[in-house]
PDB file of C-alpha atoms in Angstrom:
ATOM      1  CA  MET A 429     133.245  29.204  -0.304  1.00 98.00           C
ATOM      2  CA  ILE A 430     133.920  32.828  -1.192  1.00 98.00           C
ATOM      3  CA  ALA A 431     135.253  33.667  -4.669  1.00 98.00           C
ATOM      4  CA  PRO A 432     136.123  37.370  -4.972  1.00 98.00           C
ATOM      5  CA  SER A 433     135.698  38.640  -8.519  1.00 97.00           C
ATOM      6  CA  ILE A 434     138.671  40.533  -9.926  1.00 97.00           C
ATOM      7  CA  LEU A 435     136.253  42.301 -12.272  1.00 95.00           C
ATOM      8  CA  SER A 436     135.916  44.784  -9.411  1.00 96.00           C
ATOM      9  CA  ALA A 437     139.655  44.996  -8.729  1.00 96.00           C
ATOM     10  CA  ASP A 438     142.232  47.356 -10.210  1.00 96.00           C
ATOM     11  CA  PHE A 439     143.324  45.659 -13.434  1.00 95.00           C
ATOM     12  CA  ALA A 440     146.720  47.340 -13.165  1.00 95.00           C
ATOM     13  CA  ARG A 441     147.326  45.629  -9.810  1.00 97.00           C
ATOM     14  CA  LEU A 442     145.803  42.168 -10.127  1.00 97.00           C
ATOM     15  CA  ALA A 443     148.595  40.411  -8.236  1.00 97.00           C
ATOM     16  CA  GLU A 444     148.180  42.866  -5.359  1.00 97.00           C
ATOM     17  CA  ALA A 445     144.411  42.334  -5.477  1.00 98.00           C
ATOM     18  CA  ALA A 446     144.937  38.588  -5.172  1.00 98.00           C
ATOM     19  CA  ASP A 447     147.283  39.104  -2.231  1.00 98.00           C
ATOM     20  CA  SER A 448     144.642  41.205  -0.471  1.00 98.00           C
ATOM     21  CA  VAL A 449     142.209  38.262  -0.454  1.00 98.00           C
ATOM     22  CA  SER A 450     144.723  35.519   0.268  1.00 97.00           C
ATOM     23  CA  ARG A 451     142.240  33.591   2.428  1.00 96.00           C
ATOM     24  CA  ALA A 452     139.607  33.419  -0.292  1.00 98.00           C
ATOM     25  CA  ASP A 453     138.632  29.942  -1.436  1.00 98.00           C
ATOM     26  CA  TRP A 454     138.677  30.732  -5.162  1.00 98.00           C
ATOM     27  CA  LEU A 455     139.577  33.828  -7.180  1.00 98.00           C
ATOM     28  CA  HIS A 456     136.860  34.501  -9.736  1.00 98.00           C
ATOM     29  CA  VAL A 457     138.061  35.583 -13.168  1.00 98.00           C
ATOM     30  CA  ASP A 458     135.452  36.945 -15.599  1.00 97.00           C
ATOM     31  CA  VAL A 459     136.478  36.392 -19.204  1.00 97.00           C
ATOM     32  CA  MET A 460     134.295  38.382 -21.641  1.00 96.00           C
ATOM     33  CA  ASP A 461     134.688  38.650 -25.406  1.00 96.00           C
ATOM     34  CA  ALA A 462     132.330  41.521 -26.373  1.00 94.00           C
ATOM     35  CA  HIS A 463     130.286  39.020 -28.404  1.00 94.00           C
ATOM     36  CA  PHE A 464     128.465  36.728 -25.993  1.00 96.00           C
ATOM     37  CA  VAL A 465     128.183  39.677 -23.604  1.00 95.00           C
ATOM     38  CA  PRO A 466     128.547  43.400 -24.384  1.00 92.00           C
ATOM     39  CA  ASN A 467     131.808  43.838 -22.513  1.00 93.00           C
ATOM     40  CA  LEU A 468     135.476  43.016 -23.061  1.00 94.00           C
ATOM     41  CA  THR A 469     137.716  42.064 -20.160  1.00 95.00           C
ATOM     42  CA  ILE A 470     140.714  39.730 -20.050  1.00 94.00           C
ATOM     43  CA  GLY A 471     141.776  36.522 -21.718  1.00 95.00           C
ATOM     44  CA  LEU A 472     144.103  33.567 -21.567  1.00 97.00           C
ATOM     45  CA  PRO A 473     147.463  35.416 -21.310  1.00 96.00           C
ATOM     46  CA  VAL A 474     146.296  37.321 -18.217  1.00 96.00           C
ATOM     47  CA  VAL A 475     144.948  34.133 -16.645  1.00 97.00           C
ATOM     48  CA  LYS A 476     148.324  32.452 -17.187  1.00 97.00           C
ATOM     49  CA  SER A 477     150.106  35.372 -15.525  1.00 97.00           C
ATOM     50  CA  LEU A 478     147.643  35.505 -12.640  1.00 97.00           C
ATOM     51  CA  HIS A 479     148.013  31.772 -12.061  1.00 97.00           C
ATOM     52  CA  ALA A 480     151.759  32.293 -11.700  1.00 97.00           C
ATOM     53  CA  ALA A 481     151.234  35.168  -9.273  1.00 97.00           C
ATOM     54  CA  THR A 482     148.865  33.588  -6.743  1.00 98.00           C
ATOM     55  CA  ASP A 483     148.236  30.307  -4.966  1.00 98.00           C
ATOM     56  CA  ILE A 484     144.485  30.932  -4.826  1.00 98.00           C
ATOM     57  CA  PRO A 485     142.640  28.513  -7.144  1.00 98.00           C
ATOM     58  CA  LEU A 486     141.348  30.382 -10.191  1.00 98.00           C
ATOM     59  CA  ASP A 487     137.634  30.143 -10.938  1.00 98.00           C
ATOM     60  CA  CYS A 488     137.389  31.155 -14.599  1.00 98.00           C
ATOM     61  CA  HIS A 489     133.937  32.178 -15.818  1.00 98.00           C
ATOM     62  CA  LEU A 490     133.911  32.253 -19.609  1.00 98.00           C
ATOM     63  CA  MET A 491     131.261  34.595 -20.982  1.00 97.00           C
ATOM     64  CA  ILE A 492     132.353  33.955 -24.546  1.00 97.00           C
ATOM     65  CA  ASP A 493     131.269  32.509 -27.861  1.00 97.00           C
ATOM     66  CA  ASP A 494     132.583  29.085 -28.873  1.00 97.00           C
ATOM     67  CA  PRO A 495     133.523  27.819 -25.402  1.00 98.00           C
ATOM     68  CA  ASP A 496     133.865  24.333 -26.902  1.00 97.00           C
ATOM     69  CA  ARG A 497     137.079  25.581 -28.505  1.00 97.00           C
ATOM     70  CA  TRP A 498     138.354  27.990 -25.870  1.00 96.00           C
ATOM     71  CA  ALA A 499     137.441  26.455 -22.504  1.00 98.00           C
ATOM     72  CA  PRO A 500     139.972  23.585 -22.357  1.00 98.00           C
ATOM     73  CA  PRO A 501     143.003  25.888 -22.765  1.00 98.00           C
ATOM     74  CA  TYR A 502     141.991  27.706 -19.572  1.00 98.00           C
ATOM     75  CA  ALA A 503     142.206  24.401 -17.729  1.00 98.00           C
ATOM     76  CA  GLU A 504     145.562  23.735 -19.357  1.00 98.00           C
ATOM     77  CA  ALA A 505     146.706  27.182 -18.168  1.00 97.00           C
ATOM     78  CA  GLY A 506     146.128  26.144 -14.564  1.00 97.00           C
ATOM     79  CA  ALA A 507     142.589  27.248 -13.748  1.00 98.00           C
ATOM     80  CA  ALA A 508     141.048  25.152 -10.982  1.00 98.00           C
ATOM     81  CA  ASN A 509     137.470  25.545 -12.225  1.00 98.00           C
ATOM     82  CA  VAL A 510     136.435  26.495 -15.771  1.00 98.00           C
ATOM     83  CA  THR A 511     132.817  27.499 -16.281  1.00 98.00           C
ATOM     84  CA  PHE A 512     131.133  28.212 -19.596  1.00 98.00           C
ATOM     85  CA  HIS A 513     127.589  29.133 -20.592  1.00 98.00           C
ATOM     86  CA  ILE A 514     125.088  26.579 -21.809  1.00 98.00           C
ATOM     87  CA  GLU A 515     123.630  29.266 -24.066  1.00 97.00           C
ATOM     88  CA  ALA A 516     126.906  29.438 -26.025  1.00 97.00           C
ATOM     89  CA  ALA A 517     127.943  25.775 -26.077  1.00 97.00           C
ATOM     90  CA  HIS A 518     127.416  23.377 -28.967  1.00 96.00           C
ATOM     91  CA  ASP A 519     128.538  20.206 -27.173  1.00 97.00           C
ATOM     92  CA  PRO A 520     128.585  20.879 -23.418  1.00 98.00           C
ATOM     93  CA  VAL A 521     129.277  17.282 -22.427  1.00 98.00           C
ATOM     94  CA  ALA A 522     132.345  16.968 -24.674  1.00 98.00           C
ATOM     95  CA  THR A 523     133.606  20.345 -23.468  1.00 98.00           C
ATOM     96  CA  ALA A 524     133.135  19.384 -19.821  1.00 98.00           C
ATOM     97  CA  ARG A 525     135.063  16.171 -20.396  1.00 98.00           C
ATOM     98  CA  ALA A 526     137.875  18.058 -22.135  1.00 98.00           C
ATOM     99  CA  ILE A 527     138.121  20.502 -19.220  1.00 98.00           C
ATOM    100  CA  ARG A 528     138.274  17.651 -16.742  1.00 98.00           C
ATOM    101  CA  ALA A 529     140.849  15.798 -18.844  1.00 98.00           C
ATOM    102  CA  ALA A 530     143.012  18.925 -18.687  1.00 98.00           C
ATOM    103  CA  GLY A 531     142.919  18.818 -14.889  1.00 97.00           C
ATOM    104  CA  ALA A 532     140.233  21.338 -13.878  1.00 98.00           C
ATOM    105  CA  LEU A 533     136.729  21.149 -12.535  1.00 98.00           C
ATOM    106  CA  ALA A 534     134.073  21.784 -15.164  1.00 98.00           C
ATOM    107  CA  GLY A 535     131.311  24.321 -14.571  1.00 98.00           C
ATOM    108  CA  LEU A 536     128.112  25.131 -16.428  1.00 98.00           C
ATOM    109  CA  SER A 537     126.527  28.574 -16.130  1.00 98.00           C
ATOM    110  CA  VAL A 538     122.989  29.732 -16.879  1.00 98.00           C
ATOM    111  CA  LYS A 539     121.736  33.254 -17.441  1.00 97.00           C
ATOM    112  CA  PRO A 540     118.836  34.523 -15.311  1.00 97.00           C
ATOM    113  CA  GLY A 541     116.320  33.688 -18.025  1.00 96.00           C
ATOM    114  CA  THR A 542     117.580  30.134 -18.625  1.00 97.00           C
ATOM    115  CA  GLU A 543     115.918  27.302 -16.705  1.00 97.00           C
ATOM    116  CA  ILE A 544     117.979  24.366 -15.485  1.00 97.00           C
ATOM    117  CA  GLU A 545     115.378  21.601 -15.797  1.00 97.00           C
ATOM    118  CA  PRO A 546     116.324  20.766 -19.419  1.00 97.00           C
ATOM    119  CA  TYR A 547     119.955  20.305 -18.360  1.00 97.00           C
ATOM    120  CA  LEU A 548     119.643  18.217 -15.219  1.00 96.00           C
ATOM    121  CA  ASP A 549     121.002  15.102 -16.928  1.00 96.00           C
ATOM    122  CA  VAL A 550     123.764  17.098 -18.642  1.00 97.00           C
ATOM    123  CA  LEU A 551     124.780  18.479 -15.237  1.00 98.00           C
ATOM    124  CA  ARG A 552     125.883  15.006 -14.178  1.00 97.00           C
ATOM    125  CA  GLU A 553     128.996  15.698 -16.267  1.00 98.00           C
ATOM    126  CA  PHE A 554     129.822  18.858 -14.303  1.00 98.00           C
ATOM    127  CA  ASP A 555     131.376  19.783 -10.987  1.00 98.00           C
ATOM    128  CA  THR A 556     129.854  23.279 -10.681  1.00 98.00           C
ATOM    129  CA  LEU A 557     126.578  24.935 -11.588  1.00 98.00           C
ATOM    130  CA  LEU A 558     126.882  28.724 -11.746  1.00 98.00           C
ATOM    131  CA  VAL A 559     123.521  30.453 -11.481  1.00 98.00           C
ATOM    132  CA  MET A 560     123.769  34.068 -12.613  1.00 97.00           C
ATOM    133  CA  THR A 561     121.952  36.392 -10.228  1.00 96.00           C
ATOM    134  CA  VAL A 562     122.418  39.322 -12.612  1.00 95.00           C
ATOM    135  CA  GLU A 563     122.547  39.559 -16.393  1.00 92.00           C
ATOM    136  CA  PRO A 564     126.124  38.650 -17.326  1.00 88.00           C
ATOM    137  CA  GLY A 565     128.413  41.330 -18.677  1.00 79.00           C
ATOM    138  CA  PHE A 566     128.985  44.000 -16.040  1.00 78.00           C
ATOM    139  CA  GLY A 567     129.733  44.209 -12.332  1.00 74.00           C
ATOM    140  CA  GLY A 568     127.848  46.267  -9.801  1.00 74.00           C
ATOM    141  CA  GLN A 569     124.348  45.152 -10.792  1.00 79.00           C
ATOM    142  CA  GLU A 570     121.442  44.568  -8.433  1.00 91.00           C
ATOM    143  CA  PHE A 571     120.875  41.032  -7.153  1.00 94.00           C
ATOM    144  CA  MET A 572     117.937  39.236  -8.821  1.00 95.00           C
ATOM    145  CA  ALA A 573     116.202  37.249  -6.077  1.00 96.00           C
ATOM    146  CA  GLU A 574     113.744  35.823  -8.602  1.00 97.00           C
ATOM    147  CA  VAL A 575     116.379  33.343  -9.824  1.00 97.00           C
ATOM    148  CA  LEU A 576     116.786  31.678  -6.427  1.00 98.00           C
ATOM    149  CA  PRO A 577     114.250  28.919  -7.215  1.00 98.00           C
ATOM    150  CA  LYS A 578     116.878  27.560  -9.632  1.00 98.00           C
ATOM    151  CA  VAL A 579     119.372  27.433  -6.780  1.00 98.00           C
ATOM    152  CA  ARG A 580     116.835  25.607  -4.608  1.00 98.00           C
ATOM    153  CA  LEU A 581     116.105  23.099  -7.372  1.00 98.00           C
ATOM    154  CA  ALA A 582     119.791  22.401  -7.889  1.00 98.00           C
ATOM    155  CA  ARG A 583     120.313  21.917  -4.148  1.00 97.00           C
ATOM    156  CA  GLU A 584     117.369  19.491  -4.023  1.00 97.00           C
ATOM    157  CA  HIS A 585     118.973  17.383  -6.750  1.00 97.00           C
ATOM    158  CA  VAL A 586     122.328  17.465  -4.979  1.00 97.00           C
ATOM    159  CA  ARG A 587     120.681  16.448  -1.737  1.00 96.00           C
ATOM    160  CA  SER A 588     118.861  13.575  -3.445  1.00 96.00           C
ATOM    161  CA  GLY A 589     122.062  12.304  -5.021  1.00 96.00           C
ATOM    162  CA  HIS A 590     121.037  13.022  -8.616  1.00 94.00           C
ATOM    163  CA  LEU A 591     123.823  15.599  -8.898  1.00 96.00           C
ATOM    164  CA  ARG A 592     127.187  16.056  -7.201  1.00 96.00           C
ATOM    165  CA  LEU A 593     128.363  19.600  -7.736  1.00 97.00           C
ATOM    166  CA  PHE A 594     128.972  23.003  -6.238  1.00 98.00           C
ATOM    167  CA  VAL A 595     126.078  25.444  -6.563  1.00 98.00           C
ATOM    168  CA  GLU A 596     127.596  28.858  -7.254  1.00 98.00           C
ATOM    169  CA  VAL A 597     125.923  32.261  -7.483  1.00 98.00           C
ATOM    170  CA  ASP A 598     127.333  35.329  -9.178  1.00 97.00           C
ATOM    171  CA  GLY A 599     126.006  38.879  -9.263  1.00 94.00           C
ATOM    172  CA  GLY A 600     125.028  41.405  -6.637  1.00 94.00           C
ATOM    173  CA  ILE A 601     126.355  39.271  -3.771  1.00 97.00           C
ATOM    174  CA  GLY A 602     127.049  41.221  -0.587  1.00 96.00           C
ATOM    175  CA  GLU A 603     126.197  41.261   3.089  1.00 96.00           C
ATOM    176  CA  ASP A 604     122.582  42.123   2.261  1.00 95.00           C
ATOM    177  CA  THR A 605     122.029  39.295  -0.261  1.00 97.00           C
ATOM    178  CA  ILE A 606     124.343  36.423   0.646  1.00 98.00           C
ATOM    179  CA  GLU A 607     122.013  35.123   3.365  1.00 97.00           C
ATOM    180  CA  ALA A 608     119.159  34.559   0.885  1.00 97.00           C
ATOM    181  CA  ALA A 609     121.488  32.858  -1.594  1.00 97.00           C
ATOM    182  CA  ALA A 610     122.919  30.596   1.112  1.00 97.00           C
ATOM    183  CA  ALA A 611     119.475  29.722   2.460  1.00 97.00           C
ATOM    184  CA  ALA A 612     118.398  28.768  -1.079  1.00 97.00           C
ATOM    185  CA  GLY A 613     121.264  26.283  -1.296  1.00 97.00           C
ATOM    186  CA  ALA A 614     124.278  28.014  -2.800  1.00 98.00           C
ATOM    187  CA  ASP A 615     127.666  27.026  -1.419  1.00 97.00           C
ATOM    188  CA  VAL A 616     130.006  29.147  -3.575  1.00 98.00           C
ATOM    189  CA  PHE A 617     129.543  32.917  -3.637  1.00 98.00           C
ATOM    190  CA  VAL A 618     131.105  35.296  -6.141  1.00 98.00           C
ATOM    191  CA  ALA A 619     131.462  38.798  -4.707  1.00 97.00           C
ATOM    192  CA  GLY A 620     133.057  41.687  -6.537  1.00 95.00           C
ATOM    193  CA  SER A 621     132.435  45.197  -5.272  1.00 95.00           C
ATOM    194  CA  ALA A 622     131.481  43.857  -1.818  1.00 97.00           C
ATOM    195  CA  VAL A 623     135.072  42.641  -1.489  1.00 98.00           C
ATOM    196  CA  PHE A 624     137.289  44.894  -3.577  1.00 97.00           C
ATOM    197  CA  GLY A 625     135.228  47.969  -2.760  1.00 96.00           C
ATOM    198  CA  ALA A 626     135.796  47.403   0.959  1.00 97.00           C
ATOM    199  CA  ASP A 627     138.501  49.136   2.990  1.00 97.00           C
ATOM    200  CA  ASP A 628     139.910  45.713   3.870  1.00 98.00           C
ATOM    201  CA  PRO A 629     139.113  43.098   1.190  1.00 98.00           C
ATOM    202  CA  GLY A 630     140.453  40.268   3.336  1.00 98.00           C
ATOM    203  CA  CYS A 631     138.120  41.129   6.206  1.00 98.00           C
ATOM    204  CA  ALA A 632     135.243  41.424   3.748  1.00 98.00           C
ATOM    205  CA  VAL A 633     135.886  37.853   2.592  1.00 98.00           C
ATOM    206  CA  GLU A 634     135.815  36.564   6.169  1.00 98.00           C
ATOM    207  CA  SER A 635     132.644  38.491   6.969  1.00 98.00           C
ATOM    208  CA  LEU A 636     130.835  37.170   3.899  1.00 98.00           C
ATOM    209  CA  ARG A 637     131.918  33.615   4.686  1.00 97.00           C
ATOM    210  CA  SER A 638     130.651  33.903   8.251  1.00 97.00           C
ATOM    211  CA  THR A 639     127.320  35.333   7.155  1.00 97.00           C
ATOM    212  CA  ALA A 640     126.846  32.609   4.537  1.00 97.00           C
ATOM    213  CA  ARG A 641     127.685  29.803   6.958  1.00 94.00           C
ATOM    214  CA  GLY A 642     125.017  31.016   9.350  1.00 90.00           C
ATOM    215  CA  SER A 643     122.332  30.806   6.659  1.00 88.00           C
ATOM    216  CA  MET A 644     123.317  27.804   4.543  1.00 82.00           C
ATOM    217  CA  ALA A 645     120.708  25.218   3.669  1.00 66.00           C
ATOM    218  CA  VAL A 646     121.375  21.828   5.232  1.00 57.00           C
TER     219      VAL A 646
END
């Protein structure tokens, strides 16, 4: 699945940006609070408005402090998938259950320097694992191939039946990197500048999807 990131879109024309990628699987929304990461983007009111403006399922990535408090309202606002960072959570299991109870999928994200082995049992409570392939906070960074072993490990556990979740990657995803991420086992790909920096964002989505399908791990 391809999830274009509106972090790379024109914030004054978010509804138009969504329309330009109408065949995307998810629309990735980066929520940053200038505390957990050194950047400030958008919050709950914009997500509510965007949900009303598009039929594309919203994939909200919360790079914020205190996600235990703030994550469930994003599900209540209509997000299809709400992901928060393990590094910021106090009770990830309770938060995941609250997100699910509000009607959304629950996602857990890890920074490049965070290993997933300590959280394999916790991940049974989640629908999505988001492996950051850049340091969270800003778009346009270079893809970090050194984190792909985490993607492979997650895929192995999905294949064995220990976990049942999407394996998502976010950061530096484009035509030159999506093949490696797909081969490692990712099945959801967040792409920002590779989509919204293209002359035709819709065609960019289709091209990325085709490239990923040809390289995906079985």
